[in-house]
Short mmCIF file of C-alpha atoms in Angstrom, two decimals:
data_model
loop_
_atom_site.label_atom_id
_atom_site.label_comp_id
_atom_site.label_asym_id
_atom_site.label_seq_id
_atom_site.Cartn_x
_atom_site.Cartn_y
_atom_site.Cartn_z
CA MET V 60 17.62 -1.10 -8.98
CA SER V 61 20.82 1.58 -9.63
CA GLY V 62 19.60 2.42 -13.07
CA LEU V 63 15.95 3.73 -11.45
CA LYS V 64 14.92 7.14 -10.43
CA LYS V 65 15.09 7.24 -6.62
CA VAL V 66 12.85 9.20 -4.63
CA HIS V 67 11.81 10.11 -0.59
CA LEU V 68 9.00 10.67 0.19
CA ASP V 69 7.46 12.11 3.94
CA LEU V 70 4.38 11.16 4.58
CA PRO V 71 1.72 12.64 4.40
CA ALA V 72 2.12 13.54 0.89
CA THR V 73 0.77 15.80 -0.88
CA THR V 74 -1.19 15.91 -4.47
CA GLN V 75 1.60 17.78 -5.50
CA ASP V 76 4.03 15.00 -4.32
CA LEU V 77 2.18 12.48 -5.86
CA ARG V 78 2.26 14.42 -9.45
CA GLY V 79 6.10 13.98 -9.41
CA LEU V 80 6.39 10.61 -9.33
CA GLU V 81 6.37 8.37 -12.18
CA ILE V 82 5.63 4.92 -13.15
CA GLY V 83 9.04 2.54 -12.50
CA SER V 84 10.42 4.90 -9.76
CA VAL V 85 11.56 3.52 -6.78
CA VAL V 86 10.19 5.22 -3.98
CA TYR V 87 10.95 5.11 0.12
CA LEU V 88 8.52 6.34 2.53
CA SER V 89 8.97 8.20 5.79
CA GLY V 90 6.25 8.84 7.91
CA ARG V 91 3.19 7.32 9.04
CA VAL V 92 1.86 4.05 7.03
CA PHE V 93 -1.15 1.56 8.58
CA THR V 94 -2.30 -1.82 7.05
CA ALA V 95 -5.40 -2.43 6.45
CA ARG V 96 -6.33 -6.26 4.70
CA GLU V 97 -9.52 -8.02 3.96
CA GLY V 98 -11.39 -8.20 7.15
CA VAL V 99 -10.65 -3.94 7.64
CA TYR V 100 -12.34 -3.28 4.41
CA LYS V 101 -15.18 -5.53 5.07
CA ARG V 102 -15.70 -4.18 8.70
CA ALA V 103 -15.31 -0.64 7.79
CA ILE V 104 -17.40 -0.99 4.67
CA GLU V 105 -19.61 -3.91 4.34
CA ASP V 106 -19.92 -3.99 7.97
CA GLY V 107 -20.83 -0.25 8.57
CA ALA V 108 -18.33 0.30 10.98
CA GLY V 109 -16.09 3.22 9.88
CA MET V 110 -12.89 3.56 10.67
CA PRO V 111 -11.31 2.68 14.09
CA ALA V 112 -9.23 6.39 14.36
CA SER V 113 -9.27 9.61 12.48
CA ARG V 114 -7.23 10.07 9.51
CA GLU V 115 -4.79 11.92 11.48
CA ALA V 116 -4.40 8.93 13.76
CA LEU V 117 -4.05 6.54 11.23
CA GLY V 118 -2.17 8.89 8.01
CA SER V 119 -2.64 8.40 4.30
CA ALA V 120 -0.89 5.54 3.24
CA ASN V 121 -2.54 2.41 3.76
CA PHE V 122 -0.63 -1.42 3.08
CA HIS V 123 -2.12 -4.41 2.13
CA CYS V 124 0.12 -6.43 4.52
CA SER V 125 0.18 -8.83 7.84
CA PRO V 126 3.15 -7.23 10.23
CA ALA V 127 5.23 -10.45 12.20
CA ALA V 128 4.82 -8.62 15.53
CA THR V 129 5.53 -9.56 19.03
CA VAL V 130 5.09 -8.26 22.59
CA GLU V 131 7.55 -7.10 24.78
CA PRO V 132 7.83 -7.46 28.32
CA ASP V 133 6.56 -4.15 28.77
CA GLY V 134 3.27 -4.69 26.91
CA ARG V 135 5.04 -2.69 24.00
CA PHE V 136 4.20 -4.70 20.70
CA ASN V 137 7.19 -4.83 17.90
CA VAL V 138 6.88 -5.34 14.49
CA GLY V 139 10.35 -6.59 12.40
CA ALA V 140 8.75 -7.70 9.19
CA VAL V 141 5.88 -7.40 7.14
CA THR V 142 4.24 -9.31 4.29
CA ALA V 143 2.40 -8.02 1.26
CA THR V 144 -0.48 -9.22 0.03
CA ALA V 145 -2.02 -9.31 -2.92
CA SER V 146 -4.45 -6.15 -3.83
CA PHE V 147 -6.64 -7.45 -6.37
CA ARG V 148 -9.28 -8.90 -3.85
CA PHE V 149 -9.50 -5.35 -2.24
CA ALA V 150 -10.60 -3.44 -5.53
CA LYS V 151 -14.57 -3.95 -4.83
CA TRP V 152 -14.28 -2.01 -1.93
CA LEU V 153 -11.88 0.51 -3.09
CA ASP V 154 -14.82 3.03 -3.74
CA GLY V 155 -16.21 3.24 -0.28
CA TRP V 156 -12.57 2.81 1.35
CA PHE V 157 -11.09 6.30 -0.28
CA LYS V 158 -14.13 7.84 0.78
CA LEU V 159 -13.97 6.68 4.42
CA SER V 160 -10.05 6.41 4.58
CA GLY V 161 -9.08 9.65 2.67
CA CYS V 162 -5.88 7.65 1.84
CA ASN V 163 -3.88 8.88 -1.39
CA ILE V 164 -1.27 5.66 -1.35
CA ILE V 165 -1.99 2.09 -1.60
CA ILE V 166 0.94 -0.41 -1.25
CA GLY V 167 0.51 -4.29 -1.76
CA LYS V 168 1.57 -6.85 -4.15
CA GLY V 169 0.86 -7.33 -7.68
CA GLY V 170 -1.61 -4.10 -8.66
CA MET V 171 -4.61 -4.23 -10.05
CA THR V 172 -5.82 -3.06 -13.14
CA SER V 173 -5.54 -0.15 -15.15
CA GLU V 174 -9.37 0.19 -15.51
CA VAL V 175 -9.44 -0.02 -11.79
CA TYR V 176 -6.85 2.80 -11.32
CA ARG V 177 -8.81 4.76 -13.83
CA SER V 178 -12.46 4.39 -12.25
CA SER V 179 -11.02 4.22 -8.57
CA PHE V 180 -7.95 5.77 -8.39
CA VAL V 181 -7.52 8.65 -10.32
CA PRO V 182 -10.86 10.18 -9.10
CA ASN V 183 -9.41 10.39 -5.64
CA GLU V 184 -5.84 11.36 -6.72
CA ALA V 185 -4.30 8.46 -5.34
CA ILE V 186 -1.76 6.12 -6.48
CA TYR V 187 -0.35 2.26 -6.24
CA LEU V 188 2.97 1.47 -4.82
CA THR V 189 4.20 -2.23 -5.32
CA THR V 190 6.58 -4.08 -3.26
CA VAL V 191 9.06 -5.18 -5.64
CA GLY V 192 9.76 -8.66 -5.14
CA TYR V 193 9.21 -11.99 -2.52
CA GLY V 194 10.95 -12.20 0.76
CA THR V 195 11.70 -8.93 1.15
CA GLY V 196 9.48 -8.34 4.71
CA ALA V 197 12.67 -7.95 6.72
CA LEU V 198 14.12 -5.60 4.30
CA LEU V 199 10.59 -3.98 4.74
CA GLY V 200 10.65 -4.02 8.46
CA ARG V 201 14.51 -2.22 8.94
CA GLY V 202 12.19 0.61 8.00
CA ILE V 203 9.49 0.70 10.76
CA ARG V 204 10.43 3.08 13.88
CA GLN V 205 7.43 2.12 16.15
CA VAL V 206 4.59 0.69 15.99
CA ALA V 207 2.31 4.00 16.92
CA GLY V 208 -1.28 2.12 17.47
CA VAL V 209 -3.04 -1.17 17.32
CA HIS V 210 -6.68 -0.87 16.39
CA TRP V 211 -9.32 -3.96 16.27
CA LEU V 212 -6.86 -6.50 17.26
CA GLU V 213 -9.05 -8.46 19.32
CA GLU V 214 -11.81 -8.52 16.65
CA LEU V 215 -9.86 -9.31 13.39
CA GLY V 216 -7.16 -10.78 14.97
CA LEU V 217 -3.06 -10.28 14.57
CA ALA V 218 -2.75 -10.85 10.95
CA GLN V 219 -6.07 -8.90 9.98
CA ALA V 220 -5.77 -6.17 12.57
CA VAL V 221 -5.25 -2.21 11.80
CA TRP V 222 -1.57 -1.54 12.97
CA VAL V 223 -0.52 2.37 12.66
CA LEU V 224 3.52 2.45 11.93
CA ASP V 225 6.16 4.45 12.01
CA VAL V 226 8.48 4.60 9.24
CA GLU V 227 11.55 5.85 7.77
CA ASN V 228 13.35 5.25 4.11
CA PHE V 229 10.33 2.16 4.41
CA GLY V 230 10.97 1.06 0.82
CA PRO V 231 11.71 0.27 -1.52
CA PHE V 232 8.26 0.31 -3.76
CA LEU V 233 7.76 0.79 -7.42
CA VAL V 234 5.62 3.15 -8.54
CA GLU V 235 2.76 0.77 -10.46
CA SER V 236 0.25 3.65 -11.04
CA ASP V 237 0.86 7.65 -11.56
CA LEU V 238 -1.85 10.10 -11.20
CA GLU V 239 -3.50 9.37 -14.74
CA GLY V 240 -3.90 5.56 -13.95
CA ASN V 241 -1.59 4.68 -15.97
CA SER V 242 -0.04 0.83 -14.81
CA LEU V 243 3.57 0.02 -15.05
CA PHE V 244 2.68 -3.92 -15.44
CA GLU V 245 0.53 -3.51 -18.26
CA ARG V 246 3.09 -1.03 -20.07
CA GLU V 247 6.08 -3.65 -19.35
CA ASN V 248 3.58 -6.51 -20.49
CA ALA V 249 2.40 -4.47 -23.88
CA LYS V 250 6.21 -4.39 -24.55
CA ILE V 251 7.08 -8.20 -24.30
CA ALA V 252 3.84 -9.46 -25.38
CA PRO V 253 4.45 -9.22 -28.94
CA GLY V 254 7.36 -11.08 -28.52
CA LEU V 255 5.64 -13.78 -27.07
CA GLU V 256 3.54 -14.50 -29.97
CA ARG V 257 6.34 -14.80 -32.19
CA LEU V 258 8.18 -17.41 -29.90
CA TYR V 259 5.46 -19.49 -29.10
#
């Protein structure tokens, strides 16, 4: 990744901060991130529970992941690694999610389609960051400074609960979609596709 543009982003990020991000850039985050998987989206939106805490408490960057968490002797939680999950499953909830959460950064694995970015992300001035490959959970864990809170642990269980994490130089992530709804994966696939046709 030595040839890629690197950006260190303080959270919560402003729209102006996000406007400066180009697809394909490497991003490291410092500030507050919270996890939310399918169980949280369903509970918050379909079940009408709303968000488990205020926007100020949760932050505005949502990571689609589950943590490897342990309980310390004093009762504190420690998260040593975080494993991203595929984000395409979340698309059906996104419009409601952006309205409820106020998030402007979604982080996950694999991304979504440019149609989803244009219809759901762009109107909410949000971007998508993707993990850079498999097996990066422990690497990402190094950027976690503390667990600032846990919500819906009893209701949803450890993997699906909302984990609020204070992070520093948390990454690396790739900018998969920008504020215009462009997709890094679709751009690169378009470059490769003609060669595949010739190959076969």
